[in-house]
Amino acid sequence: MRIGVVTFPGSLDDVDARRAVGIGGHAAVALWHGDDDLRGVDAVVLPGGFSYGDYLRCGAISRFAPVMTSVVEAAGKGMPVLGICNGFQILCESHLLPGALIRNDHQKFVCRDQRLRVDNVRTAWTSSYDEGQEITVVLKNGEGSYVADADTLDRLEGEGLVVARYLDVNPNGSLRDIAGITNERGNVVGLMPHPEHAVEDLTGPGTDGLGFFTSLLAAAAA
């Protein structure tokens, strides 16, 4: 598959995401925030970083980038879209996912190898995992606390739309230990931790993050 990785002003994990896409068996395509042409890609990754310097709110300016008009339209038609960290924030700001990401409850930036439990393996991005599988990937954020109203949280849990939860410790105050969610269709996933930093033993805590990229191979074959 050809997977586009968008670069916004302030993106800093776009190159890492493109490398992870390649290790996952796909062709990575660089996409620019100011270009609304998705170049015929089969899926899109919105990477981590500090798009537009995180001015106003994280992701609040990026949602108006020309590329996001095309991403929102494509996602509505079923294209797989993965938002990682700042990308998750952009997905929420673009209303592709509910809720919001706010300042960590301890008011400090956190960077750690984080244990997660994968709760939903029915999405385009998680089918390589087993339900309930515990993995370790890198977490690094200052505004990673996921919040939503009680009705939204109950719906996410009741419909099985929570993709991953934090284990051992809640590093940022996310409600109900939520680390990632999906839409009802399962093609759009937002994840605060960084699976692209856990695809090689040499440069990360292991390869537990690779499944987020190899899952698309199974989705393509289905």
PDB file of N, CA, C and O in Angstrom, residues 56-124:
ATOM      1  N   LEU A  56      -2.648  28.566  19.811  1.00  0.00           N
ATOM      2  CA  LEU A  56      -4.077  28.469  20.096  1.00  0.00           C
ATOM      3  C   LEU A  56      -4.339  27.218  20.923  1.00  0.00           C
ATOM      4  O   LEU A  56      -4.483  27.271  22.128  1.00  0.00           O
ATOM      5  N   ARG A  57      -4.426  26.068  20.277  1.00  0.00           N
ATOM      6  CA  ARG A  57      -4.501  24.750  20.910  1.00  0.00           C
ATOM      7  C   ARG A  57      -3.769  23.783  19.996  1.00  0.00           C
ATOM      8  O   ARG A  57      -3.643  24.018  18.794  1.00  0.00           O
ATOM      9  N   CYS A  58      -3.321  22.675  20.559  1.00  0.00           N
ATOM     10  CA  CYS A  58      -2.634  21.677  19.737  1.00  0.00           C
ATOM     11  C   CYS A  58      -3.559  21.188  18.626  1.00  0.00           C
ATOM     12  O   CYS A  58      -4.654  20.688  18.892  1.00  0.00           O
ATOM     13  N   GLY A  59      -3.128  21.350  17.387  1.00  0.00           N
ATOM     14  CA  GLY A  59      -3.906  20.871  16.248  1.00  0.00           C
ATOM     15  C   GLY A  59      -4.974  21.823  15.772  1.00  0.00           C
ATOM     16  O   GLY A  59      -5.609  21.574  14.744  1.00  0.00           O
ATOM     17  N   ALA A  60      -5.189  22.931  16.498  1.00  0.00           N
ATOM     18  CA  ALA A  60      -6.298  23.833  16.167  1.00  0.00           C
ATOM     19  C   ALA A  60      -6.086  24.558  14.849  1.00  0.00           C
ATOM     20  O   ALA A  60      -7.050  24.856  14.138  1.00  0.00           O
ATOM     21  N   ILE A  61      -4.838  24.856  14.512  1.00  0.00           N
ATOM     22  CA  ILE A  61      -4.555  25.510  13.235  1.00  0.00           C
ATOM     23  C   ILE A  61      -4.455  24.474  12.122  1.00  0.00           C
ATOM     24  O   ILE A  61      -4.939  24.686  11.000  1.00  0.00           O
ATOM     25  N   SER A  62      -3.863  23.336  12.426  1.00  0.00           N
ATOM     26  CA  SER A  62      -3.671  22.298  11.409  1.00  0.00           C
ATOM     27  C   SER A  62      -4.980  21.815  10.797  1.00  0.00           C
ATOM     28  O   SER A  62      -5.016  21.405   9.639  1.00  0.00           O
ATOM     29  N   ARG A  63      -6.040  21.845  11.566  1.00  0.00           N
ATOM     30  CA  ARG A  63      -7.320  21.352  11.043  1.00  0.00           C
ATOM     31  C   ARG A  63      -7.752  22.150   9.814  1.00  0.00           C
ATOM     32  O   ARG A  63      -8.537  21.658   8.992  1.00  0.00           O
ATOM     33  N   PHE A  64      -7.236  23.382   9.666  1.00  0.00           N
ATOM     34  CA  PHE A  64      -7.612  24.228   8.534  1.00  0.00           C
ATOM     35  C   PHE A  64      -6.612  24.143   7.375  1.00  0.00           C
ATOM     36  O   PHE A  64      -6.773  24.833   6.374  1.00  0.00           O
ATOM     37  N   ALA A  65      -5.577  23.320   7.509  1.00  0.00           N
ATOM     38  CA  ALA A  65      -4.611  23.151   6.428  1.00  0.00           C
ATOM     39  C   ALA A  65      -5.305  22.550   5.212  1.00  0.00           C
ATOM     40  O   ALA A  65      -6.191  21.695   5.353  1.00  0.00           O
ATOM     41  N   PRO A  66      -4.920  22.962   4.009  1.00  0.00           N
ATOM     42  CA  PRO A  66      -5.551  22.418   2.805  1.00  0.00           C
ATOM     43  C   PRO A  66      -5.565  20.896   2.757  1.00  0.00           C
ATOM     44  O   PRO A  66      -6.552  20.296   2.321  1.00  0.00           O
ATOM     45  N   VAL A  67      -4.493  20.252   3.231  1.00  0.00           N
ATOM     46  CA  VAL A  67      -4.451  18.792   3.151  1.00  0.00           C
ATOM     47  C   VAL A  67      -5.551  18.159   3.980  1.00  0.00           C
ATOM     48  O   VAL A  67      -6.071  17.084   3.640  1.00  0.00           O
ATOM     49  N   MET A  68      -5.955  18.821   5.080  1.00  0.00           N
ATOM     50  CA  MET A  68      -6.953  18.223   5.957  1.00  0.00           C
ATOM     51  C   MET A  68      -8.340  18.192   5.328  1.00  0.00           C
ATOM     52  O   MET A  68      -9.149  17.325   5.642  1.00  0.00           O
ATOM     53  N   THR A  69      -8.609  19.115   4.418  1.00  0.00           N
ATOM     54  CA  THR A  69      -9.882  19.050   3.691  1.00  0.00           C
ATOM     55  C   THR A  69      -9.977  17.740   2.931  1.00  0.00           C
ATOM     56  O   THR A  69     -11.005  17.057   2.951  1.00  0.00           O
ATOM     57  N   SER A  70      -8.865  17.356   2.298  1.00  0.00           N
ATOM     58  CA  SER A  70      -8.842  16.108   1.545  1.00  0.00           C
ATOM     59  C   SER A  70      -8.829  14.898   2.469  1.00  0.00           C
ATOM     60  O   SER A  70      -9.453  13.870   2.173  1.00  0.00           O
ATOM     61  N   VAL A  71      -8.123  15.004   3.592  1.00  0.00           N
ATOM     62  CA  VAL A  71      -8.068  13.882   4.535  1.00  0.00           C
ATOM     63  C   VAL A  71      -9.448  13.618   5.132  1.00  0.00           C
ATOM     64  O   VAL A  71      -9.885  12.463   5.224  1.00  0.00           O
ATOM     65  N   VAL A  72     -10.139  14.662   5.526  1.00  0.00           N
ATOM     66  CA  VAL A  72     -11.480  14.499   6.108  1.00  0.00           C
ATOM     67  C   VAL A  72     -12.422  13.863   5.087  1.00  0.00           C
ATOM     68  O   VAL A  72     -13.201  12.955   5.416  1.00  0.00           O
ATOM     69  N   GLU A  73     -12.353  14.333   3.856  1.00  0.00           N
ATOM     70  CA  GLU A  73     -13.205  13.773   2.812  1.00  0.00           C
ATOM     71  C   GLU A  73     -12.877  12.310   2.562  1.00  0.00           C
ATOM     72  O   GLU A  73     -13.776  11.460   2.455  1.00  0.00           O
ATOM     73  N   ALA A  74     -11.590  11.984   2.476  1.00  0.00           N
ATOM     74  CA  ALA A  74     -11.180  10.605   2.223  1.00  0.00           C
ATOM     75  C   ALA A  74     -11.543   9.692   3.385  1.00  0.00           C
ATOM     76  O   ALA A  74     -11.973   8.546   3.188  1.00  0.00           O
ATOM     77  N   ALA A  75     -11.388  10.184   4.604  1.00  0.00           N
ATOM     78  CA  ALA A  75     -11.741   9.384   5.778  1.00  0.00           C
ATOM     79  C   ALA A  75     -13.231   9.070   5.781  1.00  0.00           C
ATOM     80  O   ALA A  75     -13.653   7.970   6.156  1.00  0.00           O
ATOM     81  N   GLY A  76     -14.033  10.037   5.345  1.00  0.00           N
ATOM     82  CA  GLY A  76     -15.471   9.808   5.264  1.00  0.00           C
ATOM     83  C   GLY A  76     -15.851   8.733   4.278  1.00  0.00           C
ATOM     84  O   GLY A  76     -16.928   8.123   4.389  1.00  0.00           O
ATOM     85  N   LYS A  77     -14.966   8.483   3.320  1.00  0.00           N
ATOM     86  CA  LYS A  77     -15.203   7.445   2.325  1.00  0.00           C
ATOM     87  C   LYS A  77     -14.551   6.119   2.703  1.00  0.00           C
ATOM     88  O   LYS A  77     -14.597   5.164   1.931  1.00  0.00           O
ATOM     89  N   GLY A  78     -13.910   6.089   3.892  1.00  0.00           N
ATOM     90  CA  GLY A  78     -13.355   4.831   4.378  1.00  0.00           C
ATOM     91  C   GLY A  78     -11.849   4.711   4.343  1.00  0.00           C
ATOM     92  O   GLY A  78     -11.311   3.678   4.743  1.00  0.00           O
ATOM     93  N   MET A  79     -11.134   5.736   3.885  1.00  0.00           N
ATOM     94  CA  MET A  79      -9.675   5.636   3.863  1.00  0.00           C
ATOM     95  C   MET A  79      -9.133   5.522   5.288  1.00  0.00           C
ATOM     96  O   MET A  79      -9.527   6.278   6.170  1.00  0.00           O
ATOM     97  N   PRO A  80      -8.194   4.610   5.538  1.00  0.00           N
ATOM     98  CA  PRO A  80      -7.579   4.515   6.858  1.00  0.00           C
ATOM     99  C   PRO A  80      -6.739   5.753   7.170  1.00  0.00           C
ATOM    100  O   PRO A  80      -5.936   6.198   6.341  1.00  0.00           O
ATOM    101  N   VAL A  81      -6.938   6.314   8.357  1.00  0.00           N
ATOM    102  CA  VAL A  81      -6.183   7.475   8.810  1.00  0.00           C
ATOM    103  C   VAL A  81      -5.725   7.207  10.236  1.00  0.00           C
ATOM    104  O   VAL A  81      -6.536   6.856  11.102  1.00  0.00           O
ATOM    105  N   LEU A  82      -4.428   7.377  10.476  1.00  0.00           N
ATOM    106  CA  LEU A  82      -3.861   7.208  11.814  1.00  0.00           C
ATOM    107  C   LEU A  82      -3.270   8.531  12.262  1.00  0.00           C
ATOM    108  O   LEU A  82      -2.423   9.103  11.587  1.00  0.00           O
ATOM    109  N   GLY A  83      -3.712   9.025  13.414  1.00  0.00           N
ATOM    110  CA  GLY A  83      -3.153  10.239  13.994  1.00  0.00           C
ATOM    111  C   GLY A  83      -2.370   9.877  15.242  1.00  0.00           C
ATOM    112  O   GLY A  83      -2.922   9.293  16.178  1.00  0.00           O
ATOM    113  N   ILE A  84      -1.084  10.217  15.244  1.00  0.00           N
ATOM    114  CA  ILE A  84      -0.204   9.882  16.360  1.00  0.00           C
ATOM    115  C   ILE A  84       0.135  11.149  17.133  1.00  0.00           C
ATOM    116  O   ILE A  84       0.664  12.105  16.560  1.00  0.00           O
ATOM    117  N   CYS A  85      -0.160  11.176  18.424  1.00  0.00           N
ATOM    118  CA  CYS A  85       0.163  12.293  19.306  1.00  0.00           C
ATOM    119  C   CYS A  85      -0.434  13.590  18.759  1.00  0.00           C
ATOM    120  O   CYS A  85      -1.640  13.782  18.834  1.00  0.00           O
ATOM    121  N   ASN A  86       0.372  14.488  18.194  1.00  0.00           N
ATOM    122  CA  ASN A  86      -0.184  15.709  17.609  1.00  0.00           C
ATOM    123  C   ASN A  86      -1.203  15.373  16.528  1.00  0.00           C
ATOM    124  O   ASN A  86      -2.196  16.085  16.349  1.00  0.00           O
ATOM    125  N   GLY A  87      -0.991  14.264  15.826  1.00  0.00           N
ATOM    126  CA  GLY A  87      -1.960  13.816  14.829  1.00  0.00           C
ATOM    127  C   GLY A  87      -3.291  13.447  15.453  1.00  0.00           C
ATOM    128  O   GLY A  87      -4.354  13.681  14.861  1.00  0.00           O
ATOM    129  N   PHE A  88      -3.273  12.865  16.642  1.00  0.00           N
ATOM    130  CA  PHE A  88      -4.488  12.555  17.398  1.00  0.00           C
ATOM    131  C   PHE A  88      -5.213  13.857  17.738  1.00  0.00           C
ATOM    132  O   PHE A  88      -6.438  13.978  17.588  1.00  0.00           O
ATOM    133  N   GLN A  89      -4.451  14.844  18.179  1.00  0.00           N
ATOM    134  CA  GLN A  89      -5.037  16.140  18.494  1.00  0.00           C
ATOM    135  C   GLN A  89      -5.696  16.759  17.262  1.00  0.00           C
ATOM    136  O   GLN A  89      -6.796  17.326  17.346  1.00  0.00           O
ATOM    137  N   ILE A  90      -5.042  16.618  16.104  1.00  0.00           N
ATOM    138  CA  ILE A  90      -5.595  17.159  14.859  1.00  0.00           C
ATOM    139  C   ILE A  90      -6.887  16.436  14.488  1.00  0.00           C
ATOM    140  O   ILE A  90      -7.856  17.054  14.036  1.00  0.00           O
ATOM    141  N   LEU A  91      -6.933  15.127  14.682  1.00  0.00           N
ATOM    142  CA  LEU A  91      -8.145  14.370  14.382  1.00  0.00           C
ATOM    143  C   LEU A  91      -9.312  14.833  15.245  1.00  0.00           C
ATOM    144  O   LEU A  91     -10.454  14.920  14.771  1.00  0.00           O
ATOM    145  N   CYS A  92      -9.037  15.119  16.509  1.00  0.00           N
ATOM    146  CA  CYS A  92     -10.109  15.613  17.390  1.00  0.00           C
ATOM    147  C   CYS A  92     -10.536  17.014  16.987  1.00  0.00           C
ATOM    148  O   CYS A  92     -11.738  17.317  16.952  1.00  0.00           O
ATOM    149  N   GLU A  93      -9.576  17.871  16.667  1.00  0.00           N
ATOM    150  CA  GLU A  93      -9.906  19.229  16.244  1.00  0.00           C
ATOM    151  C   GLU A  93     -10.682  19.228  14.928  1.00  0.00           C
ATOM    152  O   GLU A  93     -11.498  20.112  14.684  1.00  0.00           O
ATOM    153  N   SER A  94     -10.425  18.228  14.084  1.00  0.00           N
ATOM    154  CA  SER A  94     -11.113  18.114  12.797  1.00  0.00           C
ATOM    155  C   SER A  94     -12.443  17.391  12.912  1.00  0.00           C
ATOM    156  O   SER A  94     -13.128  17.182  11.905  1.00  0.00           O
ATOM    157  N   HIS A  95     -12.791  16.949  14.119  1.00  0.00           N
ATOM    158  CA  HIS A  95     -14.050  16.254  14.405  1.00  0.00           C
ATOM    159  C   HIS A  95     -14.145  14.899  13.708  1.00  0.00           C
ATOM    160  O   HIS A  95     -15.246  14.381  13.524  1.00  0.00           O
ATOM    161  N   LEU A  96     -12.991  14.341  13.365  1.00  0.00           N
ATOM    162  CA  LEU A  96     -12.989  12.963  12.889  1.00  0.00           C
ATOM    163  C   LEU A  96     -13.061  11.995  14.065  1.00  0.00           C
ATOM    164  O   LEU A  96     -13.448  10.838  13.900  1.00  0.00           O
ATOM    165  N   LEU A  97     -12.668  12.470  15.238  1.00  0.00           N
ATOM    166  CA  LEU A  97     -12.784  11.699  16.473  1.00  0.00           C
ATOM    167  C   LEU A  97     -13.349  12.623  17.556  1.00  0.00           C
ATOM    168  O   LEU A  97     -13.106  13.830  17.536  1.00  0.00           O
ATOM    169  N   PRO A  98     -14.086  12.064  18.503  1.00  0.00           N
ATOM    170  CA  PRO A  98     -14.668  12.892  19.567  1.00  0.00           C
ATOM    171  C   PRO A  98     -13.664  13.197  20.669  1.00  0.00           C
ATOM    172  O   PRO A  98     -12.620  12.553  20.782  1.00  0.00           O
ATOM    173  N   GLY A  99     -14.013  14.168  21.507  1.00  0.00           N
ATOM    174  CA  GLY A  99     -13.175  14.485  22.650  1.00  0.00           C
ATOM    175  C   GLY A  99     -12.080  15.474  22.314  1.00  0.00           C
ATOM    176  O   GLY A  99     -12.057  16.080  21.238  1.00  0.00           O
ATOM    177  N   ALA A 100     -11.140  15.628  23.255  1.00  0.00           N
ATOM    178  CA  ALA A 100     -10.044  16.575  23.089  1.00  0.00           C
ATOM    179  C   ALA A 100      -8.849  16.113  23.913  1.00  0.00           C
ATOM    180  O   ALA A 100      -8.981  15.292  24.828  1.00  0.00           O
ATOM    181  N   LEU A 101      -7.700  16.652  23.572  1.00  0.00           N
ATOM    182  CA  LEU A 101      -6.474  16.405  24.338  1.00  0.00           C
ATOM    183  C   LEU A 101      -6.059  17.707  25.002  1.00  0.00           C
ATOM    184  O   LEU A 101      -5.925  18.736  24.332  1.00  0.00           O
ATOM    185  N   ILE A 102      -5.875  17.670  26.316  1.00  0.00           N
ATOM    186  CA  ILE A 102      -5.534  18.880  27.066  1.00  0.00           C
ATOM    187  C   ILE A 102      -4.224  18.675  27.821  1.00  0.00           C
ATOM    188  O   ILE A 102      -3.623  17.594  27.783  1.00  0.00           O
ATOM    189  N   ARG A 103      -3.804  19.721  28.529  1.00  0.00           N
ATOM    190  CA  ARG A 103      -2.540  19.703  29.261  1.00  0.00           C
ATOM    191  C   ARG A 103      -2.500  18.547  30.250  1.00  0.00           C
ATOM    192  O   ARG A 103      -3.486  18.229  30.917  1.00  0.00           O
ATOM    193  N   ASN A 104      -1.336  17.880  30.332  1.00  0.00           N
ATOM    194  CA  ASN A 104      -1.167  16.793  31.294  1.00  0.00           C
ATOM    195  C   ASN A 104      -1.529  17.260  32.699  1.00  0.00           C
ATOM    196  O   ASN A 104      -1.253  18.403  33.074  1.00  0.00           O
ATOM    197  N   ASP A 105      -2.124  16.373  33.460  1.00  0.00           N
ATOM    198  CA  ASP A 105      -2.633  16.775  34.768  1.00  0.00           C
ATOM    199  C   ASP A 105      -1.531  17.219  35.719  1.00  0.00           C
ATOM    200  O   ASP A 105      -1.781  18.013  36.630  1.00  0.00           O
ATOM    201  N   HIS A 106      -0.305  16.746  35.514  1.00  0.00           N
ATOM    202  CA  HIS A 106       0.802  17.161  36.379  1.00  0.00           C
ATOM    203  C   HIS A 106       1.552  18.368  35.813  1.00  0.00           C
ATOM    204  O   HIS A 106       2.565  18.800  36.377  1.00  0.00           O
ATOM    205  N   GLN A 107       1.051  18.901  34.675  1.00  0.00           N
ATOM    206  CA  GLN A 107       1.580  20.133  34.095  1.00  0.00           C
ATOM    207  C   GLN A 107       3.033  20.016  33.628  1.00  0.00           C
ATOM    208  O   GLN A 107       3.747  21.018  33.536  1.00  0.00           O
ATOM    209  N   LYS A 108       3.469  18.798  33.321  1.00  0.00           N
ATOM    210  CA  LYS A 108       4.836  18.603  32.856  1.00  0.00           C
ATOM    211  C   LYS A 108       4.832  17.726  31.605  1.00  0.00           C
ATOM    212  O   LYS A 108       3.945  16.893  31.412  1.00  0.00           O
ATOM    213  N   PHE A 109       5.842  17.934  30.774  1.00  0.00           N
ATOM    214  CA  PHE A 109       6.042  17.069  29.616  1.00  0.00           C
ATOM    215  C   PHE A 109       6.509  15.705  30.114  1.00  0.00           C
ATOM    216  O   PHE A 109       7.325  15.614  31.032  1.00  0.00           O
ATOM    217  N   VAL A 110       5.996  14.649  29.503  1.00  0.00           N
ATOM    218  CA  VAL A 110       6.375  13.300  29.903  1.00  0.00           C
ATOM    219  C   VAL A 110       7.003  12.582  28.718  1.00  0.00           C
ATOM    220  O   VAL A 110       6.553  12.712  27.574  1.00  0.00           O
ATOM    221  N   CYS A 111       8.077  11.844  28.981  1.00  0.00           N
ATOM    222  CA  CYS A 111       8.726  11.035  27.949  1.00  0.00           C
ATOM    223  C   CYS A 111       9.159   9.733  28.608  1.00  0.00           C
ATOM    224  O   CYS A 111       9.996   9.736  29.523  1.00  0.00           O
ATOM    225  N   ARG A 112       8.570   8.606  28.166  1.00  0.00           N
ATOM    226  CA  ARG A 112       8.828   7.337  28.825  1.00  0.00           C
ATOM    227  C   ARG A 112       8.431   6.186  27.913  1.00  0.00           C
ATOM    228  O   ARG A 112       7.680   6.373  26.951  1.00  0.00           O
ATOM    229  N   ASP A 113       8.958   5.014  28.197  1.00  0.00           N
ATOM    230  CA  ASP A 113       8.466   3.794  27.563  1.00  0.00           C
ATOM    231  C   ASP A 113       7.208   3.400  28.322  1.00  0.00           C
ATOM    232  O   ASP A 113       7.245   3.180  29.538  1.00  0.00           O
ATOM    233  N   GLN A 114       6.096   3.329  27.609  1.00  0.00           N
ATOM    234  CA  GLN A 114       4.791   3.169  28.245  1.00  0.00           C
ATOM    235  C   GLN A 114       4.142   1.844  27.878  1.00  0.00           C
ATOM    236  O   GLN A 114       4.034   1.508  26.701  1.00  0.00           O
ATOM    237  N   ARG A 115       3.677   1.134  28.878  1.00  0.00           N
ATOM    238  CA  ARG A 115       2.928  -0.096  28.633  1.00  0.00           C
ATOM    239  C   ARG A 115       1.485   0.239  28.317  1.00  0.00           C
ATOM    240  O   ARG A 115       0.870   1.113  28.939  1.00  0.00           O
ATOM    241  N   LEU A 116       0.943  -0.467  27.322  1.00  0.00           N
ATOM    242  CA  LEU A 116      -0.436  -0.280  26.889  1.00  0.00           C
ATOM    243  C   LEU A 116      -1.127  -1.631  26.787  1.00  0.00           C
ATOM    244  O   LEU A 116      -0.478  -2.665  26.611  1.00  0.00           O
ATOM    245  N   ARG A 117      -2.440  -1.612  26.822  1.00  0.00           N
ATOM    246  CA  ARG A 117      -3.240  -2.782  26.481  1.00  0.00           C
ATOM    247  C   ARG A 117      -4.070  -2.447  25.249  1.00  0.00           C
ATOM    248  O   ARG A 117      -4.772  -1.427  25.227  1.00  0.00           O
ATOM    249  N   VAL A 118      -3.981  -3.289  24.245  1.00  0.00           N
ATOM    250  CA  VAL A 118      -4.755  -3.086  23.019  1.00  0.00           C
ATOM    251  C   VAL A 118      -6.134  -3.693  23.228  1.00  0.00           C
ATOM    252  O   VAL A 118      -6.272  -4.905  23.362  1.00  0.00           O
ATOM    253  N   ASP A 119      -7.155  -2.860  23.228  1.00  0.00           N
ATOM    254  CA  ASP A 119      -8.513  -3.312  23.530  1.00  0.00           C
ATOM    255  C   ASP A 119      -9.367  -3.542  22.294  1.00  0.00           C
ATOM    256  O   ASP A 119     -10.380  -4.251  22.366  1.00  0.00           O
ATOM    257  N   ASN A 120      -9.004  -2.940  21.179  1.00  0.00           N
ATOM    258  CA  ASN A 120      -9.797  -3.081  19.952  1.00  0.00           C
ATOM    259  C   ASN A 120      -8.865  -3.479  18.822  1.00  0.00           C
ATOM    260  O   ASN A 120      -7.994  -2.704  18.412  1.00  0.00           O
ATOM    261  N   VAL A 121      -9.049  -4.689  18.311  1.00  0.00           N
ATOM    262  CA  VAL A 121      -8.201  -5.184  17.218  1.00  0.00           C
ATOM    263  C   VAL A 121      -8.999  -5.296  15.917  1.00  0.00           C
ATOM    264  O   VAL A 121      -8.593  -5.976  14.979  1.00  0.00           O
ATOM    265  N   ARG A 122     -10.119  -4.581  15.861  1.00  0.00           N
ATOM    266  CA  ARG A 122     -10.986  -4.647  14.683  1.00  0.00           C
ATOM    267  C   ARG A 122     -10.814  -3.432  13.774  1.00  0.00           C
ATOM    268  O   ARG A 122     -11.560  -3.281  12.816  1.00  0.00           O
ATOM    269  N   THR A 123      -9.837  -2.578  14.072  1.00  0.00           N
ATOM    270  CA  THR A 123      -9.621  -1.410  13.237  1.00  0.00           C
ATOM    271  C   THR A 123      -8.615  -1.730  12.135  1.00  0.00           C
ATOM    272  O   THR A 123      -7.893  -2.746  12.190  1.00  0.00           O
ATOM    273  N   ALA A 124      -8.543  -0.826  11.167  1.00  0.00           N
ATOM    274  CA  ALA A 124      -7.580  -0.999  10.073  1.00  0.00           C
ATOM    275  C   ALA A 124      -6.141  -0.949  10.571  1.00  0.00           C
ATOM    276  O   ALA A 124      -5.229  -1.451   9.905  1.00  0.00           O
TER     277      ALA A 124
END
